[in-house]
mmCIF file of C-alpha atoms and ligand atoms in Angstrom:
data_model
loop_
_atom_site.group_PDB
_atom_site.id
_atom_site.type_symbol
_atom_site.label_atom_id
_atom_site.label_comp_id
_atom_site.label_asym_id
_atom_site.label_seq_id
_atom_site.Cartn_x
_atom_site.Cartn_y
_atom_site.Cartn_z
ATOM 1 C CA MET A 676 68.801 103.673 118.020
ATOM 2 C CA LYS A 677 70.820 102.178 120.509
ATOM 3 C CA PRO A 678 72.592 99.088 120.250
ATOM 4 C CA ALA A 679 71.388 95.705 121.668
ATOM 5 C CA VAL A 680 72.693 94.710 125.248
ATOM 6 C CA PHE A 681 76.414 93.228 125.014
ATOM 7 C CA ASN A 682 78.959 92.270 127.394
ATOM 8 C CA TYR A 683 82.060 94.245 127.010
ATOM 9 C CA ILE A 684 85.432 92.536 127.402
ATOM 10 C CA ARG A 685 88.604 94.047 127.071
ATOM 11 C CA PRO A 686 91.509 91.524 126.841
ATOM 12 C CA GLU A 687 94.971 92.154 127.947
ATOM 13 C CA SER A 688 96.979 90.421 125.101
ATOM 14 C CA VAL A 689 96.610 89.069 121.425
ATOM 15 C CA GLU A 690 96.593 85.655 122.922
ATOM 16 C CA GLU A 691 93.670 86.371 125.461
ATOM 17 C CA THR A 692 91.785 87.770 122.447
ATOM 18 C CA LEU A 693 92.300 84.570 120.337
ATOM 19 C CA GLN A 694 90.981 82.578 123.402
ATOM 20 C CA LEU A 695 88.085 84.734 123.804
ATOM 21 C CA LEU A 696 87.384 84.309 119.954
ATOM 22 C CA SER A 697 87.619 80.590 120.187
ATOM 23 C CA ASP A 698 85.277 80.400 123.002
ATOM 24 C CA TYR A 699 82.626 82.655 121.897
ATOM 25 C CA GLY A 700 82.798 82.181 118.153
ATOM 26 C CA ASP A 701 79.790 83.874 116.259
ATOM 27 C CA ASP A 702 78.571 85.656 119.493
ATOM 28 C CA ALA A 703 81.636 87.735 119.650
ATOM 29 C CA LYS A 704 82.721 90.803 117.757
ATOM 30 C CA ILE A 705 85.913 92.505 117.580
ATOM 31 C CA LEU A 706 85.815 96.412 118.389
ATOM 32 C CA SER A 707 88.845 98.315 117.240
ATOM 33 C CA GLY A 708 88.482 102.197 116.528
ATOM 34 C CA GLY A 709 84.632 101.645 116.362
ATOM 35 C CA GLN A 710 84.206 104.057 113.289
ATOM 36 C CA SER A 711 82.314 101.228 111.373
ATOM 37 C CA LEU A 712 81.171 98.986 114.045
ATOM 38 C CA ILE A 713 79.419 101.517 116.394
ATOM 39 C CA PRO A 714 77.154 102.812 113.688
ATOM 40 C CA VAL A 715 76.207 99.281 112.723
ATOM 41 C CA LEU A 716 75.491 97.966 116.278
ATOM 42 C CA ASN A 717 73.446 101.311 116.879
ATOM 43 C CA MET A 718 71.294 100.207 113.823
ATOM 44 C CA ARG A 719 71.251 96.714 115.290
ATOM 45 C CA LEU A 720 72.568 95.253 111.889
ATOM 46 C CA SER A 721 74.722 93.232 114.383
ATOM 47 C CA THR A 722 73.810 92.303 117.741
ATOM 48 C CA PRO A 723 76.971 90.408 119.309
ATOM 49 C CA LYS A 724 76.743 89.067 122.763
ATOM 50 C CA TYR A 725 80.210 89.807 123.397
ATOM 51 C CA LEU A 726 81.920 92.874 122.333
ATOM 52 C CA ILE A 727 85.957 92.274 122.394
ATOM 53 C CA ASP A 728 87.797 95.724 122.570
ATOM 54 C CA ILE A 729 91.153 95.314 121.008
ATOM 55 C CA GLY A 730 91.636 98.915 120.514
ATOM 56 C CA ARG A 731 94.200 99.372 123.468
ATOM 57 C CA LEU A 732 95.963 96.058 123.148
ATOM 58 C CA GLU A 733 100.001 96.325 123.096
ATOM 59 C CA GLY A 734 101.939 94.976 120.424
ATOM 60 C CA LEU A 735 99.553 95.645 117.249
ATOM 61 C CA ASN A 736 100.589 99.306 116.731
ATOM 62 C CA TYR A 737 103.678 99.629 114.851
ATOM 63 C CA ILE A 738 104.892 100.544 111.238
ATOM 64 C CA ARG A 739 108.124 99.254 110.376
ATOM 65 C CA GLU A 740 110.598 98.146 107.646
ATOM 66 C CA GLU A 741 110.816 94.129 107.355
ATOM 67 C CA GLY A 742 112.570 93.186 104.345
ATOM 68 C CA ASP A 743 110.971 94.022 101.022
ATOM 69 C CA HIS A 744 107.784 95.294 102.777
ATOM 70 C CA LEU A 745 106.362 97.837 105.312
ATOM 71 C CA SER A 746 104.564 95.966 108.242
ATOM 72 C CA VAL A 747 101.750 97.818 109.741
ATOM 73 C CA GLY A 748 100.118 96.526 112.983
ATOM 74 C CA ALA A 749 96.332 96.288 112.865
ATOM 75 C CA LEU A 750 95.885 98.682 115.466
ATOM 76 C CA VAL A 751 97.766 101.510 113.565
ATOM 77 C CA LYS A 752 95.352 104.508 113.250
ATOM 78 C CA HIS A 753 94.856 106.308 109.760
ATOM 79 C CA LYS A 754 96.161 109.382 111.193
ATOM 80 C CA ASP A 755 99.348 107.774 112.265
ATOM 81 C CA ILE A 756 99.695 106.452 108.652
ATOM 82 C CA GLU A 757 99.188 109.834 107.425
ATOM 83 C CA SER A 758 101.971 111.308 109.309
ATOM 84 C CA SER A 759 104.292 108.320 109.245
ATOM 85 C CA PRO A 760 108.020 109.472 107.707
ATOM 86 C CA LEU A 761 108.621 105.584 106.855
ATOM 87 C CA VAL A 762 105.146 105.378 105.044
ATOM 88 C CA LYS A 763 106.250 108.564 102.957
ATOM 89 C CA GLU A 764 109.504 107.002 102.379
ATOM 90 C CA LEU A 765 108.861 103.397 101.395
ATOM 91 C CA CYS A 766 105.012 103.489 100.501
ATOM 92 C CA PRO A 767 103.905 106.760 99.790
ATOM 93 C CA ILE A 768 100.923 105.731 97.666
ATOM 94 C CA LEU A 769 99.540 104.728 100.977
ATOM 95 C CA GLY A 770 99.888 108.207 102.372
ATOM 96 C CA GLU A 771 98.174 109.741 99.366
ATOM 97 C CA ALA A 772 95.303 107.574 99.830
ATOM 98 C CA ILE A 773 94.704 107.590 103.493
ATOM 99 C CA ARG A 774 93.855 111.244 103.094
ATOM 100 C CA TRP A 775 90.736 110.235 101.323
ATOM 101 C CA VAL A 776 89.586 107.967 104.264
ATOM 102 C CA GLY A 777 86.591 109.739 106.079
ATOM 103 C CA THR A 778 87.039 112.952 108.145
ATOM 104 C CA THR A 779 89.639 113.899 110.439
ATOM 105 C CA GLN A 780 87.925 112.731 113.468
ATOM 106 C CA ILE A 781 87.319 109.242 111.826
ATOM 107 C CA ARG A 782 91.039 109.011 110.849
ATOM 108 C CA ASN A 783 91.919 110.008 114.240
ATOM 109 C CA ARG A 784 90.170 106.691 115.661
ATOM 110 C CA GLY A 785 89.943 104.423 112.778
ATOM 111 C CA THR A 786 92.626 101.483 112.390
ATOM 112 C CA ILE A 787 93.956 99.773 109.275
ATOM 113 C CA GLY A 788 92.761 96.514 110.602
ATOM 114 C CA GLY A 789 89.238 97.795 110.958
ATOM 115 C CA SER A 790 89.321 99.211 107.580
ATOM 116 C CA ILE A 791 90.536 95.896 106.031
ATOM 117 C CA ALA A 792 88.258 93.687 108.250
ATOM 118 C CA HIS A 793 85.196 95.762 107.161
ATOM 119 C CA GLY A 794 85.620 94.670 103.669
ATOM 120 C CA ASP A 795 83.960 97.629 101.912
ATOM 121 C CA PRO A 796 84.820 97.715 98.314
ATOM 122 C CA SER A 797 84.965 101.535 97.968
ATOM 123 C CA ALA A 798 87.306 101.691 100.804
ATOM 124 C CA GLU A 799 90.714 103.323 100.017
ATOM 125 C CA LEU A 800 93.225 101.059 101.797
ATOM 126 C CA PRO A 801 91.896 97.608 100.165
ATOM 127 C CA CYS A 802 92.400 99.259 96.586
ATOM 128 C CA VAL A 803 95.878 100.331 97.607
ATOM 129 C CA LEU A 804 96.582 96.881 99.118
ATOM 130 C CA ALA A 805 95.374 95.153 95.972
ATOM 131 C CA ALA A 806 97.312 97.480 93.614
ATOM 132 C CA LEU A 807 100.610 96.870 95.479
ATOM 133 C CA ARG A 808 100.067 93.113 95.800
ATOM 134 C CA GLY A 809 100.186 93.355 99.668
ATOM 135 C CA GLU A 810 99.225 90.800 102.365
ATOM 136 C CA ILE A 811 97.052 90.476 105.134
ATOM 137 C CA VAL A 812 98.218 88.436 108.290
ATOM 138 C CA VAL A 813 95.284 86.807 110.371
ATOM 139 C CA ALA A 814 95.961 84.795 113.329
ATOM 140 C CA SER A 815 93.839 82.324 115.593
ATOM 141 C CA LEU A 816 94.719 79.788 118.074
ATOM 142 C CA GLU A 817 95.634 77.431 115.341
ATOM 143 C CA GLY A 818 98.333 79.813 114.138
ATOM 144 C CA GLU A 819 98.745 82.582 111.294
ATOM 145 C CA ASP A 820 97.869 82.677 107.749
ATOM 146 C CA VAL A 821 99.348 85.122 105.171
ATOM 147 C CA LEU A 822 96.549 86.010 102.568
ATOM 148 C CA SER A 823 96.482 87.884 99.534
ATOM 149 C CA PRO A 824 93.608 90.408 98.752
ATOM 150 C CA GLU A 825 92.157 87.979 96.256
ATOM 151 C CA GLU A 826 91.982 85.226 99.070
ATOM 152 C CA PHE A 827 90.671 87.820 101.593
ATOM 153 C CA PHE A 828 88.015 89.945 100.060
ATOM 154 C CA LEU A 829 85.404 87.555 98.979
ATOM 155 C CA THR A 830 82.423 90.037 98.190
ATOM 156 C CA TYR A 831 80.658 93.198 99.450
ATOM 157 C CA MET A 832 81.529 93.448 103.128
ATOM 158 C CA LEU A 833 82.487 89.648 103.239
ATOM 159 C CA THR A 834 85.848 88.468 103.810
ATOM 160 C CA SER A 835 87.515 84.918 104.286
ATOM 161 C CA MET A 836 88.078 85.805 107.983
ATOM 162 C CA GLN A 837 86.453 83.122 110.500
ATOM 163 C CA PRO A 838 85.049 84.043 113.743
ATOM 164 C CA ASP A 839 88.044 82.806 115.718
ATOM 165 C CA GLN A 840 90.574 84.994 113.691
ATOM 166 C CA VAL A 841 91.653 88.367 114.239
ATOM 167 C CA ILE A 842 93.742 90.635 111.647
ATOM 168 C CA LYS A 843 97.213 91.178 113.150
ATOM 169 C CA GLU A 844 99.313 92.910 110.398
ATOM 170 C CA ILE A 845 99.069 94.315 106.979
ATOM 171 C CA ARG A 846 102.230 93.962 104.557
ATOM 172 C CA PHE A 847 102.603 96.692 101.942
ATOM 173 C CA PRO A 848 105.400 95.932 99.390
ATOM 174 C CA ILE A 849 108.037 98.585 99.476
ATOM 175 C CA MET A 850 107.804 100.863 96.321
ATOM 176 C CA SER A 851 110.714 101.061 93.860
ATOM 177 C CA LYS A 852 112.617 104.441 94.088
ATOM 178 C CA LYS A 853 112.035 104.610 90.333
ATOM 179 C CA SER A 854 108.455 104.239 90.758
ATOM 180 C CA ALA A 855 105.584 106.933 90.478
ATOM 181 C CA PHE A 856 102.192 106.595 91.767
ATOM 182 C CA SER A 857 98.850 108.142 91.909
ATOM 183 C CA PHE A 858 95.779 107.514 93.897
ATOM 184 C CA VAL A 859 92.511 109.325 92.694
ATOM 185 C CA GLU A 860 88.902 108.976 93.568
ATOM 186 C CA VAL A 861 85.537 110.729 93.154
ATOM 187 C CA ALA A 862 83.239 110.846 96.317
ATOM 188 C CA ARG A 863 80.070 112.998 96.808
ATOM 189 C CA THR A 864 81.863 115.097 99.419
ATOM 190 C CA HIS A 865 85.518 114.620 100.658
ATOM 191 C CA GLY A 866 85.170 112.129 103.433
ATOM 192 C CA ASP A 867 82.378 110.027 101.827
ATOM 193 C CA PHE A 868 83.089 106.511 100.630
ATOM 194 C CA ALA A 869 84.323 106.587 96.954
ATOM 195 C CA LEU A 870 81.773 106.435 93.999
ATOM 196 C CA ALA A 871 85.015 105.009 92.295
ATOM 197 C CA GLU A 872 88.541 105.025 92.998
ATOM 198 C CA ALA A 873 91.735 104.173 91.309
ATOM 199 C CA ALA A 874 95.362 103.384 92.398
ATOM 200 C CA VAL A 875 98.268 103.327 89.999
ATOM 201 C CA ILE A 876 102.089 102.516 90.318
ATOM 202 C CA LEU A 877 104.054 102.997 87.242
ATOM 203 C CA GLU A 878 107.691 102.668 86.117
ATOM 204 C CA THR A 879 108.960 103.524 82.790
ATOM 205 C CA ASP A 880 112.706 103.321 81.232
ATOM 206 C CA GLU A 881 114.726 106.274 79.905
ATOM 207 C CA THR A 882 112.575 106.130 76.763
ATOM 208 C CA GLU A 883 109.311 106.464 78.689
ATOM 209 C CA THR A 884 108.400 103.031 77.994
ATOM 210 C CA VAL A 885 106.249 101.391 80.613
ATOM 211 C CA ILE A 886 108.273 98.594 82.435
ATOM 212 C CA LYS A 887 106.039 98.110 85.341
ATOM 213 C CA ALA A 888 102.403 98.773 85.801
ATOM 214 C CA GLN A 889 100.167 98.037 89.001
ATOM 215 C CA ILE A 890 96.536 99.178 88.602
ATOM 216 C CA ALA A 891 93.683 98.534 90.869
ATOM 217 C CA VAL A 892 90.045 100.306 91.260
ATOM 218 C CA GLY A 893 87.652 100.323 93.912
ATOM 219 C CA GLY A 894 83.718 101.000 94.401
ATOM 220 C CA VAL A 895 82.932 99.339 90.896
ATOM 221 C CA ASN A 896 82.993 95.518 91.611
ATOM 222 C CA PRO A 897 82.139 93.623 94.835
ATOM 223 C CA THR A 898 85.853 93.486 95.839
ATOM 224 C CA PRO A 899 88.769 95.733 95.190
ATOM 225 C CA THR A 900 89.803 94.608 91.635
ATOM 226 C CA VAL A 901 93.449 94.580 89.910
ATOM 227 C CA LEU A 902 93.053 95.606 86.153
ATOM 228 C CA GLU A 903 95.471 92.767 85.035
ATOM 229 C CA GLU A 904 94.427 93.125 81.404
ATOM 230 C CA VAL A 905 95.405 96.765 81.401
ATOM 231 C CA GLU A 906 98.540 96.326 83.115
ATOM 232 C CA ASP A 907 99.506 93.803 80.481
ATOM 233 C CA HIS A 908 98.298 96.168 77.753
ATOM 234 C CA ILE A 909 100.438 99.099 78.351
ATOM 235 C CA MET A 910 103.496 97.128 79.086
ATOM 236 C CA GLY A 911 106.039 98.043 76.777
ATOM 237 C CA LYS A 912 104.425 100.850 75.483
ATOM 238 C CA LYS A 913 104.592 104.682 75.836
ATOM 239 C CA LEU A 914 101.779 106.398 77.426
ATOM 240 C CA THR A 915 100.241 108.291 74.534
ATOM 241 C CA ASP A 916 96.792 109.809 74.537
ATOM 242 C CA GLU A 917 95.880 107.025 72.280
ATOM 243 C CA LEU A 918 97.110 104.376 74.707
ATOM 244 C CA LEU A 919 95.236 106.233 77.389
ATOM 245 C CA THR A 920 91.928 106.214 75.645
ATOM 246 C CA GLU A 921 92.480 102.488 75.092
ATOM 247 C CA VAL A 922 92.890 102.201 78.814
ATOM 248 C CA ARG A 923 89.771 104.019 79.603
ATOM 249 C CA ARG A 924 87.576 101.621 77.430
ATOM 250 C CA MET A 925 89.399 98.583 78.744
ATOM 251 C CA THR A 926 88.839 99.539 82.222
ATOM 252 C CA GLU A 927 85.184 100.073 81.501
ATOM 253 C CA GLY A 928 85.004 96.564 80.204
ATOM 254 C CA ASN A 929 86.465 95.103 83.192
ATOM 255 C CA VAL A 930 84.202 96.417 85.846
ATOM 256 C CA ASP A 931 80.711 95.589 86.820
ATOM 257 C CA PRO A 932 79.250 98.245 89.077
ATOM 258 C CA GLU A 933 75.560 98.242 90.392
ATOM 259 C CA SER A 934 73.628 101.395 90.696
ATOM 260 C CA ASP A 935 72.516 103.078 93.771
ATOM 261 C CA LEU A 936 71.356 106.047 95.515
ATOM 262 C CA HIS A 937 74.498 107.834 94.606
ATOM 263 C CA GLY A 938 75.034 107.033 90.988
ATOM 264 C CA THR A 939 74.058 104.700 88.185
ATOM 265 C CA ALA A 940 76.095 101.658 87.052
ATOM 266 C CA GLU A 941 76.704 103.399 83.707
ATOM 267 C CA TYR A 942 77.951 106.338 85.436
ATOM 268 C CA ARG A 943 80.382 104.593 87.762
ATOM 269 C CA ARG A 944 81.689 102.555 84.750
ATOM 270 C CA GLU A 945 82.358 105.481 82.778
ATOM 271 C CA LEU A 946 83.789 107.371 86.009
ATOM 272 C CA VAL A 947 86.234 104.614 86.700
ATOM 273 C CA GLY A 948 87.499 104.582 83.325
ATOM 274 C CA VAL A 949 88.372 108.289 83.562
ATOM 275 C CA LEU A 950 89.890 108.035 86.869
ATOM 276 C CA VAL A 951 92.394 105.086 85.740
ATOM 277 C CA GLN A 952 93.189 107.257 82.636
ATOM 278 C CA ARG A 953 93.876 110.207 84.898
ATOM 279 C CA ALA A 954 96.044 108.143 87.465
ATOM 280 C CA LEU A 955 98.116 106.951 84.656
ATOM 281 C CA LYS A 956 98.551 110.283 83.112
ATOM 282 C CA THR A 957 99.561 111.885 86.571
ATOM 283 C CA ALA A 958 101.847 108.808 87.417
ATOM 284 C CA GLY A 959 103.408 109.190 83.944
ATOM 285 C CA GLU A 960 103.995 112.834 84.383
ATOM 286 C CA ARG A 961 105.648 112.234 87.663
ATOM 287 C CA VAL A 962 107.827 109.537 86.310
ATOM 288 C CA LYS A 963 108.808 112.009 83.497
ATOM 289 C CA LYS A 964 109.480 114.823 86.201
ATOM 290 C CA GLY A 965 111.767 112.515 88.060
ATOM 291 C CA ALA A 966 109.649 113.060 91.080
ATOM 292 C CA GLY A 967 109.185 109.328 91.253
ATOM 293 C CA ARG A 968 107.741 108.205 94.681
ATOM 294 C CA HIS A 969 108.839 110.913 96.576
ATOM 295 C CA GLU A 970 106.780 113.720 95.313
HETATM 296 C C1 FAD B 800 80.859 108.905 108.267
HETATM 297 C C2 FAD B 800 81.752 107.846 108.030
HETATM 298 C C3 FAD B 800 82.697 107.769 106.736
HETATM 299 C C4 FAD B 800 83.617 106.878 106.320
HETATM 300 N N1 FAD B 800 84.299 107.265 105.187
HETATM 301 C C5 FAD B 800 85.212 106.230 105.128
HETATM 302 C C6 FAD B 800 86.099 106.481 103.766
HETATM 303 O O1 FAD B 800 86.073 107.304 103.141
HETATM 304 N N2 FAD B 800 86.898 105.362 103.389
HETATM 305 C C7 FAD B 800 87.015 104.104 104.364
HETATM 306 O O2 FAD B 800 87.619 103.344 104.051
HETATM 307 N N3 FAD B 800 86.203 104.039 105.519
HETATM 308 C C8 FAD B 800 85.312 105.027 105.724
HETATM 309 N N4 FAD B 800 84.611 104.892 106.901
HETATM 310 C C9 FAD B 800 84.626 103.706 107.777
HETATM 311 C C10 FAD B 800 85.746 103.761 108.703
HETATM 312 O O3 FAD B 800 86.336 104.885 108.850
HETATM 313 C C11 FAD B 800 86.489 102.444 108.588
HETATM 314 O O4 FAD B 800 86.202 101.501 108.059
HETATM 315 C C12 FAD B 800 87.544 102.584 109.881
HETATM 316 O O5 FAD B 800 88.257 103.196 109.865
HETATM 317 C C13 FAD B 800 87.435 101.051 110.342
HETATM 318 O O6 FAD B 800 88.299 101.083 111.509
HETATM 319 P P1 FAD B 800 87.844 100.850 112.853
HETATM 320 O O7 FAD B 800 89.166 100.594 113.641
HETATM 321 O O8 FAD B 800 86.945 102.055 113.256
HETATM 322 O O9 FAD B 800 87.040 99.656 113.097
HETATM 323 P P2 FAD B 800 85.790 99.076 113.778
HETATM 324 O O10 FAD B 800 84.460 100.112 113.411
HETATM 325 O O11 FAD B 800 86.328 99.076 115.276
HETATM 326 O O12 FAD B 800 85.570 97.688 113.098
HETATM 327 C C14 FAD B 800 85.144 97.528 111.959
HETATM 328 C C15 FAD B 800 84.947 96.036 111.539
HETATM 329 O O13 FAD B 800 86.048 95.309 111.410
HETATM 330 C C16 FAD B 800 86.117 94.447 112.515
HETATM 331 N N5 FAD B 800 87.555 94.409 113.118
HETATM 332 C C17 FAD B 800 88.273 95.552 113.366
HETATM 333 N N6 FAD B 800 89.715 95.426 113.703
HETATM 334 C C18 FAD B 800 89.891 94.042 113.518
HETATM 335 C C19 FAD B 800 90.912 93.151 113.434
HETATM 336 N N7 FAD B 800 92.228 93.605 113.980
HETATM 337 N N8 FAD B 800 90.625 91.881 113.162
HETATM 338 C C20 FAD B 800 89.471 91.480 112.807
HETATM 339 N N9 FAD B 800 88.523 92.012 112.787
HETATM 340 C C21 FAD B 800 88.509 93.529 113.030
HETATM 341 C C22 FAD B 800 85.076 94.607 113.733
HETATM 342 O O14 FAD B 800 84.695 93.498 114.227
HETATM 343 C C23 FAD B 800 84.038 95.241 112.558
HETATM 344 O O15 FAD B 800 83.515 94.211 111.860
HETATM 345 C C24 FAD B 800 83.743 105.883 107.281
HETATM 346 C C25 FAD B 800 82.895 105.879 108.232
HETATM 347 C C26 FAD B 800 82.098 106.758 108.800
HETATM 348 C C27 FAD B 800 81.092 106.592 110.018
#
């Protein structure tokens, strides 16, 4: 199928983009890398009158260290995150997760802003952002808002963004040098969306007792989900096999997946429990080896 007729506009600046969004409201749609939107348009699931192509805007394509976080402009492509020395140095779980996003072709064109705006609960970046307690900067003519993932992701493919808003930047807290991490997922084939995924950041003291745990899962709830109960449960404990089994059971109790063509709810629930257990084990081994975040 071909998309419905639309007017194509390529603004020169963020300000012009915001003015266009304010003028056209619900009639407009932002086009960035097109990797999610073009199929949606082709299937006529969306029929905007105006397509605002921000793909070549200046000023939204940067990765930089700013205080305690890494700021990534909305137009940064997945491939640039994958190869960024700064990401590897300051937020390596992002580099580990991004390799799971689609295929090389998709990572060559898809942007971080597009991935976050799309709001797919199986997507890798929202899960990592939730685990790290990152932030999303959205702008309109009224000004900027800095939102947490909980404020931004509302449910399946639905975010709190208004038609006159654009994502400008994503902020990922810089990971401690003493922490280790793991991102794992299971998909039908590499490049497909995850059936379930888990992101873990872990820190232990010299006695191998957990002193910091950040855990999020994706693909099993309507939004990426921080497993606070599991995080609290493992604090102050050693990652024994017994504890990891408890973690698996707790994880299963904290998700409410749906059945679809690719797997039943029961399968996804069990799968995500195993993935969190596996990710924690890997992060625990990495901490022990002293590999920390640089592995
Ligand atoms: C075969 C296939 C496999 C895929 N596999 C994966 C996968 O494994 N993991 C994964 O995460 N994704 C996957 N995707 C989806 C896609 O790669 C990402 O969602 C993509 O990178 C989105 O970025 P984009 O720049 O292409 O966004 P676009 O397609 O241009 O836009 C996506 C949506 O976001 C909005 N938007 C884009 N940029 C902004 C912005 N700055 N501000 C506000 N709104 C904005 C658009 O209006 C649109 O609604 C897959 C896609 C395909 C076709």
